[in-house]
mmCIF file of C-alpha atoms and ligand atoms in Angstrom:
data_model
loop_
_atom_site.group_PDB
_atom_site.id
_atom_site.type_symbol
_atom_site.label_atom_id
_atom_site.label_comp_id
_atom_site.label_asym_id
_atom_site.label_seq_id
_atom_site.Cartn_x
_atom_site.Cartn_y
_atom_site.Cartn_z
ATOM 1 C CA UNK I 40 61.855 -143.745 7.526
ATOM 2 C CA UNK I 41 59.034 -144.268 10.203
ATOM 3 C CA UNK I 42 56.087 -142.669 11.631
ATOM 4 C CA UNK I 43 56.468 -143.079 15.094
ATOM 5 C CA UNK I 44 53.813 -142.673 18.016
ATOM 6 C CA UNK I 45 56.356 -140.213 19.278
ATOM 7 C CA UNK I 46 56.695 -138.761 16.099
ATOM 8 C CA UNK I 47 52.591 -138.328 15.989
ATOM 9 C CA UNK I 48 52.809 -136.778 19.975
ATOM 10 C CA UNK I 49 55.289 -134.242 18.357
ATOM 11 C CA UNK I 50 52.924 -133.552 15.520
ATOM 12 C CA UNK I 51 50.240 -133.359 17.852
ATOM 13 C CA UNK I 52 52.183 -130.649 20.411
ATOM 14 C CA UNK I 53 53.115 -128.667 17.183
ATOM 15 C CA UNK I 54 49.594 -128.167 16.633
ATOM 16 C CA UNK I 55 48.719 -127.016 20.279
ATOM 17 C CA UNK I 56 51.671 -124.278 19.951
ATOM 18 C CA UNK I 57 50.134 -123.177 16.317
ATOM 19 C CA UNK I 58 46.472 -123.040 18.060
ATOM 20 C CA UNK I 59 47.969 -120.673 20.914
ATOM 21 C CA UNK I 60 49.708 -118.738 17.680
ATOM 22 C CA UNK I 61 46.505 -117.821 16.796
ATOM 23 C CA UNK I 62 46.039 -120.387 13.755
ATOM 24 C CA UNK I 63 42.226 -121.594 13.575
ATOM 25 C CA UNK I 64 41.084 -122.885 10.405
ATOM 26 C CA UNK I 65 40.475 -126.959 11.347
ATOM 27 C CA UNK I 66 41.520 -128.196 7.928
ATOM 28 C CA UNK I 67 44.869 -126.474 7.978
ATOM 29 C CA UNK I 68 45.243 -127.953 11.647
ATOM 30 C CA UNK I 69 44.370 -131.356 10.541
ATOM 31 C CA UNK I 70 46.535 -131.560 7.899
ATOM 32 C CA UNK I 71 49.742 -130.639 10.066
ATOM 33 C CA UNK I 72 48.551 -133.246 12.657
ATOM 34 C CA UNK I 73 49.421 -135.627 9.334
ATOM 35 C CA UNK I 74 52.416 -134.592 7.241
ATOM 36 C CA UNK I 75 54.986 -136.317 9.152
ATOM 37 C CA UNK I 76 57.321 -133.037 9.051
ATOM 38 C CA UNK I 77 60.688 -135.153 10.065
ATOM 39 C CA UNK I 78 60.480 -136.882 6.675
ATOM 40 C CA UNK I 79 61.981 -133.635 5.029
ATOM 41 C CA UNK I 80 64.586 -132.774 7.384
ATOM 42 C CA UNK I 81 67.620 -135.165 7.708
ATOM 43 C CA UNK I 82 67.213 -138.234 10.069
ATOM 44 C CA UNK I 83 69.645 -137.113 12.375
ATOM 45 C CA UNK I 84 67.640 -133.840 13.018
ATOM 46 C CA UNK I 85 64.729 -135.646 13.847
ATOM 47 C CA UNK I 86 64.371 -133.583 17.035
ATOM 48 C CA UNK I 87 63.905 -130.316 15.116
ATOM 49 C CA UNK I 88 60.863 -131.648 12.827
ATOM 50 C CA UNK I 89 58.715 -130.520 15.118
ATOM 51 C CA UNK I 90 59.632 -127.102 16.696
ATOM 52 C CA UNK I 91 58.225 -124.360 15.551
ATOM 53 C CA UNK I 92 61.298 -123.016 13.358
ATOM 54 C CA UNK I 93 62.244 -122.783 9.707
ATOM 55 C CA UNK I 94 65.237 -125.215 8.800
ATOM 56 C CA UNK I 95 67.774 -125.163 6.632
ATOM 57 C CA UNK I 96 67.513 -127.596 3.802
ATOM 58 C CA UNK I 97 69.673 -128.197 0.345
ATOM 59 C CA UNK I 98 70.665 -125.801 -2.135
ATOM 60 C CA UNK I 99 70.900 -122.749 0.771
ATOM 61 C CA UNK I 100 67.120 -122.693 0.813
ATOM 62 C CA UNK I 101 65.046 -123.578 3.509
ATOM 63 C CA UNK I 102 62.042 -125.215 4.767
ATOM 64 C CA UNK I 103 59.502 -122.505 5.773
ATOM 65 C CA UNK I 104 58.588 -122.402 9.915
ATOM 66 C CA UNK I 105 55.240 -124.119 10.589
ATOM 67 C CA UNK I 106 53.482 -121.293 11.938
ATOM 68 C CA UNK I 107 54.038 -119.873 8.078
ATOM 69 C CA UNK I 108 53.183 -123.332 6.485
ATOM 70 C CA UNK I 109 50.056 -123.030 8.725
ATOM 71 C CA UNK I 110 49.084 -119.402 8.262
ATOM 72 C CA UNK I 111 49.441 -119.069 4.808
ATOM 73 C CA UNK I 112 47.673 -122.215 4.211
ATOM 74 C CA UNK I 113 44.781 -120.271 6.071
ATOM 75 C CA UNK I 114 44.715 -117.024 3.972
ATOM 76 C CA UNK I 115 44.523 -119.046 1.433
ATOM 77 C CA UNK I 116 41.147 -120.654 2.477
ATOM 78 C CA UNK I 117 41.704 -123.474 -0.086
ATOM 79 C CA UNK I 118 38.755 -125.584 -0.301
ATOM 80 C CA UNK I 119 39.208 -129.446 -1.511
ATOM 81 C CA UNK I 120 38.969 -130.182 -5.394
ATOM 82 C CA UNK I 121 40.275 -126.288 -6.130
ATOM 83 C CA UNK I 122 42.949 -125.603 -8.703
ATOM 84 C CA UNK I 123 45.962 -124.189 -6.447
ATOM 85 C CA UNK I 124 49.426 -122.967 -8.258
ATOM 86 C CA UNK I 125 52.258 -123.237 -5.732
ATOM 87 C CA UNK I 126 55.470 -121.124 -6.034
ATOM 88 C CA UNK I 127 58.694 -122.608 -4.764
ATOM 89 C CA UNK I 128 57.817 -125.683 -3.917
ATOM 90 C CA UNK I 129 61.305 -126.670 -1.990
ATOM 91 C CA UNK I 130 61.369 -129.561 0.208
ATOM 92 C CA UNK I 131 57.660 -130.142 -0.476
ATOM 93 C CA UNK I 132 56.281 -129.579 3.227
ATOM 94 C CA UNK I 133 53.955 -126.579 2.288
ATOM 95 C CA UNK I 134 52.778 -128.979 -1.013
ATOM 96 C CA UNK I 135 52.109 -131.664 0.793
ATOM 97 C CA UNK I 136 50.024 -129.992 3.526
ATOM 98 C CA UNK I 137 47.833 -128.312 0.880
ATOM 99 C CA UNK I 138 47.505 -131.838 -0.425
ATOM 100 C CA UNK I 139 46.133 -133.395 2.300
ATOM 101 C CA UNK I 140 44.194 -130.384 2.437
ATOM 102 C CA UNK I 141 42.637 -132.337 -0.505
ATOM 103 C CA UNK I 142 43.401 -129.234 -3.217
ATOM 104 C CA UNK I 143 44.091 -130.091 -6.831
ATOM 105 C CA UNK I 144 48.359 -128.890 -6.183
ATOM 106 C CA UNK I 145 50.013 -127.304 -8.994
ATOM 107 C CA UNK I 146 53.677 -126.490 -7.856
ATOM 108 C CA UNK I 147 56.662 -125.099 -9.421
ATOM 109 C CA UNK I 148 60.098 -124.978 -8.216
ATOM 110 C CA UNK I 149 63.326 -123.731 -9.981
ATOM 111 C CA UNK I 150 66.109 -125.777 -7.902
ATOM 112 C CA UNK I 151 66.661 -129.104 -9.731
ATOM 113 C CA UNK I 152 67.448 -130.624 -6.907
ATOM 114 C CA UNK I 153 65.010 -129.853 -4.800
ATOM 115 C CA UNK I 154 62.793 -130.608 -7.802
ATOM 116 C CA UNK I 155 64.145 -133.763 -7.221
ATOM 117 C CA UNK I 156 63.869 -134.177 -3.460
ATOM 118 C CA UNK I 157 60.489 -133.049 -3.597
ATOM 119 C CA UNK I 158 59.496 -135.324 -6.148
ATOM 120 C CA UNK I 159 60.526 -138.595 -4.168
ATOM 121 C CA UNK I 160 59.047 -137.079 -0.845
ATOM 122 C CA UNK I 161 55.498 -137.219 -2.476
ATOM 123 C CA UNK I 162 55.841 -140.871 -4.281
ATOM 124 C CA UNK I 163 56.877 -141.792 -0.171
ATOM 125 C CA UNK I 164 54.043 -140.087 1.133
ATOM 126 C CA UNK I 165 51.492 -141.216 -1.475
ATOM 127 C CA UNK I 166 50.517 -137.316 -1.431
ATOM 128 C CA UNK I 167 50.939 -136.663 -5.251
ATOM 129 C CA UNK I 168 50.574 -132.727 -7.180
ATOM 130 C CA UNK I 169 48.254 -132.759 -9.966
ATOM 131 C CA UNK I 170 51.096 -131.238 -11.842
ATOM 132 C CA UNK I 171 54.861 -130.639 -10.857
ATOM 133 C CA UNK I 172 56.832 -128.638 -12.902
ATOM 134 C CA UNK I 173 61.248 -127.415 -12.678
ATOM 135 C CA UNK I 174 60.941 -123.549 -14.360
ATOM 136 C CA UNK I 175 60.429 -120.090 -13.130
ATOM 137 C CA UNK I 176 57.350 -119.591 -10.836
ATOM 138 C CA UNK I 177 57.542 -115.708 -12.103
ATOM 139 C CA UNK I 178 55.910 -117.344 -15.499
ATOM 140 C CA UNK I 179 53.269 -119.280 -13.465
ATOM 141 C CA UNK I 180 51.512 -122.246 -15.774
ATOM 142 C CA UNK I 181 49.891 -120.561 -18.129
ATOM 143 C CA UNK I 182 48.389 -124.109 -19.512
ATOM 144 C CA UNK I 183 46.500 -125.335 -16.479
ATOM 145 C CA UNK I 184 45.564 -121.299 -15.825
ATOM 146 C CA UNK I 185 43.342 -120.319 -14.390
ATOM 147 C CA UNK I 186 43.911 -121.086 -10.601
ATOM 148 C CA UNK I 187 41.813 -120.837 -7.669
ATOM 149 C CA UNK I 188 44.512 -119.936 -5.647
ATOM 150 C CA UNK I 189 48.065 -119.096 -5.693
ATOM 151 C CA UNK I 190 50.360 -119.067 -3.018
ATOM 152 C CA UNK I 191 54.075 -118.117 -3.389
ATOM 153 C CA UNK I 192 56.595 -119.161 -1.086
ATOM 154 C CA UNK I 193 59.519 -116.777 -1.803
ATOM 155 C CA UNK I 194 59.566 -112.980 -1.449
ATOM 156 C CA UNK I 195 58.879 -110.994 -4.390
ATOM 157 C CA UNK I 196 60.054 -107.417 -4.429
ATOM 158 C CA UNK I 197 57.151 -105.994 -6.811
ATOM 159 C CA UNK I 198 53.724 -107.751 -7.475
ATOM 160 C CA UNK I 199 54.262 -110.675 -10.117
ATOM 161 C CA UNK I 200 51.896 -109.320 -12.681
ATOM 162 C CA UNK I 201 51.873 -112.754 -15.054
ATOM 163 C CA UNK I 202 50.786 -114.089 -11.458
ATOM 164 C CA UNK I 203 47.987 -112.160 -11.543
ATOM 165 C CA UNK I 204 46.789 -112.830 -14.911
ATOM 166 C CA UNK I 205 46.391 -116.381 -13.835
ATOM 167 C CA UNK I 206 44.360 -116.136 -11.063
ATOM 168 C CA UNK I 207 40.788 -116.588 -11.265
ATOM 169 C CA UNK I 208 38.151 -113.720 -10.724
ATOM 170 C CA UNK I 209 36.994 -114.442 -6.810
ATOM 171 C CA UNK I 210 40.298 -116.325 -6.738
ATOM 172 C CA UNK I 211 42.954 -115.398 -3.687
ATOM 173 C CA UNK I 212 46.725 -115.060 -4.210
ATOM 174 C CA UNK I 213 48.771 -114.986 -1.069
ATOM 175 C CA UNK I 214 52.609 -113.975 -1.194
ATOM 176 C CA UNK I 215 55.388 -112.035 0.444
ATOM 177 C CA UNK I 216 55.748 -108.713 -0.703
ATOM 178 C CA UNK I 217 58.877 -106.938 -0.351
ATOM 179 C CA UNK I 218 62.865 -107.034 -0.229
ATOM 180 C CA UNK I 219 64.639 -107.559 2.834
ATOM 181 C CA UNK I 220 61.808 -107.928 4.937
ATOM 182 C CA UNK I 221 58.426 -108.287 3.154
ATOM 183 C CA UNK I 222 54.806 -107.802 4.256
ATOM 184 C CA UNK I 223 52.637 -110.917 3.876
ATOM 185 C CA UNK I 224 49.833 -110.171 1.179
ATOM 186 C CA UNK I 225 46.641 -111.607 -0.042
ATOM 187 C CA UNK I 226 44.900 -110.249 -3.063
ATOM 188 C CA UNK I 227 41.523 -110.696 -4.274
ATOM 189 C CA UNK I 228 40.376 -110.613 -7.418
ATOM 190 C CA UNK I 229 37.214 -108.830 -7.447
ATOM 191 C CA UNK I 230 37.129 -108.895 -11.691
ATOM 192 C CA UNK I 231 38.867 -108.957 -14.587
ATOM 193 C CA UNK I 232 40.511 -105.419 -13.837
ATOM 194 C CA UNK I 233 40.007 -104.887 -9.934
ATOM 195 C CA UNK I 234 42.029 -106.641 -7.506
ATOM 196 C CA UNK I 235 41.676 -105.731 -3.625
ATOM 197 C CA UNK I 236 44.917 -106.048 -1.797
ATOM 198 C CA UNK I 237 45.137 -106.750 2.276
ATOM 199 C CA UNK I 238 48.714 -106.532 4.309
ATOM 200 C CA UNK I 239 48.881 -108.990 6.886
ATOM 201 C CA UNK I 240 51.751 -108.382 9.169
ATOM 202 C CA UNK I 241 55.998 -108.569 8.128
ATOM 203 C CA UNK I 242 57.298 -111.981 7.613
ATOM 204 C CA UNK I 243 60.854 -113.115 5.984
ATOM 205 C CA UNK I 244 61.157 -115.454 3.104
ATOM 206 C CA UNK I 245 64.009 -116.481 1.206
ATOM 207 C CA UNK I 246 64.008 -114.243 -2.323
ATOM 208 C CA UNK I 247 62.141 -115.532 -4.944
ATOM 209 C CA UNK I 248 64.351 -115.933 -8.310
ATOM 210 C CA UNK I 249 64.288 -115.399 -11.864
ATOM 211 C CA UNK I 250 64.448 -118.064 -14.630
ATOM 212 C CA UNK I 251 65.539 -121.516 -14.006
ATOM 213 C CA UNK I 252 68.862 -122.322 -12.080
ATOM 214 C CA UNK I 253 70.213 -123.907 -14.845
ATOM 215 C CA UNK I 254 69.787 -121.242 -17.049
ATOM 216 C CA UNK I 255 67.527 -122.745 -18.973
ATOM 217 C CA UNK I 256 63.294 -122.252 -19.749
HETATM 218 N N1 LIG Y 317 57.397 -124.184 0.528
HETATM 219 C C1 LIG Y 317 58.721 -124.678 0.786
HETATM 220 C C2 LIG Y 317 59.698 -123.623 1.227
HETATM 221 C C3 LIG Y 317 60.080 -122.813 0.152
HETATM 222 S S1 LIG Y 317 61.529 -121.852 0.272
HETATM 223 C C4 LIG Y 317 58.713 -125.745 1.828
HETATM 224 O O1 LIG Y 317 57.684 -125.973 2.455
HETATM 225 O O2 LIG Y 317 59.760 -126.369 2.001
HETATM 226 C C5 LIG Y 317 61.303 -121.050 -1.291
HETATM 227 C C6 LIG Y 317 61.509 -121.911 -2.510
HETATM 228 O O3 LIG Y 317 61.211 -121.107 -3.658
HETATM 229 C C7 LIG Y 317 62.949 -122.397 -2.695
HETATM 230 O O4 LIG Y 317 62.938 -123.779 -2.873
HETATM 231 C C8 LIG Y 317 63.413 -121.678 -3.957
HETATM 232 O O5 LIG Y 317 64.331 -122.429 -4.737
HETATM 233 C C9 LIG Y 317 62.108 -121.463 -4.686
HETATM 234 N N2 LIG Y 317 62.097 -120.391 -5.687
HETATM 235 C C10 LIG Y 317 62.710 -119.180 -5.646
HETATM 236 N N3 LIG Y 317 62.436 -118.460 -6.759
HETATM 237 C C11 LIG Y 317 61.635 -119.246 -7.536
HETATM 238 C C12 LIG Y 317 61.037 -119.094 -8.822
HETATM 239 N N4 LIG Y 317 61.188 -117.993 -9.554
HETATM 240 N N5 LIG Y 317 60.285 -120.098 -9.304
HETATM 241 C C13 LIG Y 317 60.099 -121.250 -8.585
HETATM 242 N N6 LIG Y 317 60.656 -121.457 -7.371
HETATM 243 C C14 LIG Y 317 61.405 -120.474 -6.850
#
């Protein structure tokens, strides 16, 4: 697989449509100006890398749209050399942004597979997670806790409380809240006890799973 010049004019357009989306932050622009997006969708959809949409990927899951790669990338105000946990890490898009983002990436995904996939994706790429795990992101990591950050890339119907406990105190959690349709969330947490919640607008994630898909923990 290449990185073409008119793979990097692609790249480059992608970014102008995210700017006009309303997505500001410089580092999360940067970073999308060098994940080469087509290397997680199949070669012959080459042509799709670099639209704005979500994409279907293995295991009925999907890549997430760039505009969400971007935005949540931006409520998460990451800064380089922070602990972030990652939920769902699927083809590895979102990860690898936050890597070149230059974060300390710990991600978690619960599709062997994809596990899989993933995993070769960032040996290409050179773009490598501190710490990549196959269980249930509901559990979090409770042995590299606590986190910076957490962002969660698959809708959660109530708050994931074991989440929480992991997060450290001025530490940011961003994740989609909700059912059918969710409402994209950041929480803050203000102390040990207080956390300050903000709603940021409806979004639409693939559900967010318990336990392992093999069955196992
Ligand atoms: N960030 C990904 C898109 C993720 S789609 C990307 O950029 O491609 C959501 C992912 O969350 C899927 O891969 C799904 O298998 C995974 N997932 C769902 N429930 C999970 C859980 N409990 N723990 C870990 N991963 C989970």
């Amino acid at each position: 697989m290449v990185d073409s010049y008119k793979h990097k004019g692609r790249r480059a357009f992608l970014v102008e449509v995210l700017k006009e989306k309303g997505i500001e932050d410089p580092k999360v622009l940067e970073a999308i100006s060098k994940v080469p997006r087509h290397f997680f969708l199949p070669s012959a959809f080459d042509d799709f890398a670099y639209k704005d949409e979500a994409f279907p990927i293995a295991a009925n899951q999907t890549i997430s749209q760039p505009f969400t790669v971007a935005f949540q990338s931006s409520l998460l105000e990451a800064k380089p050399g922070e602990a972030v946990l990652e939920i769902g890490t699927g083809s590895g898009y979102q990860s690898c942004v936050l890597i070149e983002m230059g974060v300390n990436l710990y991600t978690i995904e619960r599709q062997k597979d994809l596990f899989d996939f993933s995993k070769q994706i960032f040996k290409k790429l050179r773009l490598t997670p501190k710490h990549q795990s196959f269980g249930d992101g509901y559990k979090g990591l409770p042995l590299f806790a606590p986190f910076d950050k957490i962002l969660v890339t698959a809708a959660s119907a109530t708050m994931p409380k074991e989440l929480l406990k992991q997060l450290k105190i001025g530490g940011i959690m961003v994740l989609p809240l909700g059912e059918e349709e969710q409402m994209m969330t950041k929480i803050i947490r203000k102390s040990e006890k207080e956390f300050v919640k903000q709603e940021l607008g409806d979004c639409k994630f693939v559900p967010m799973l318990r336990d392992r898909e093999d069955g196992q923990n």
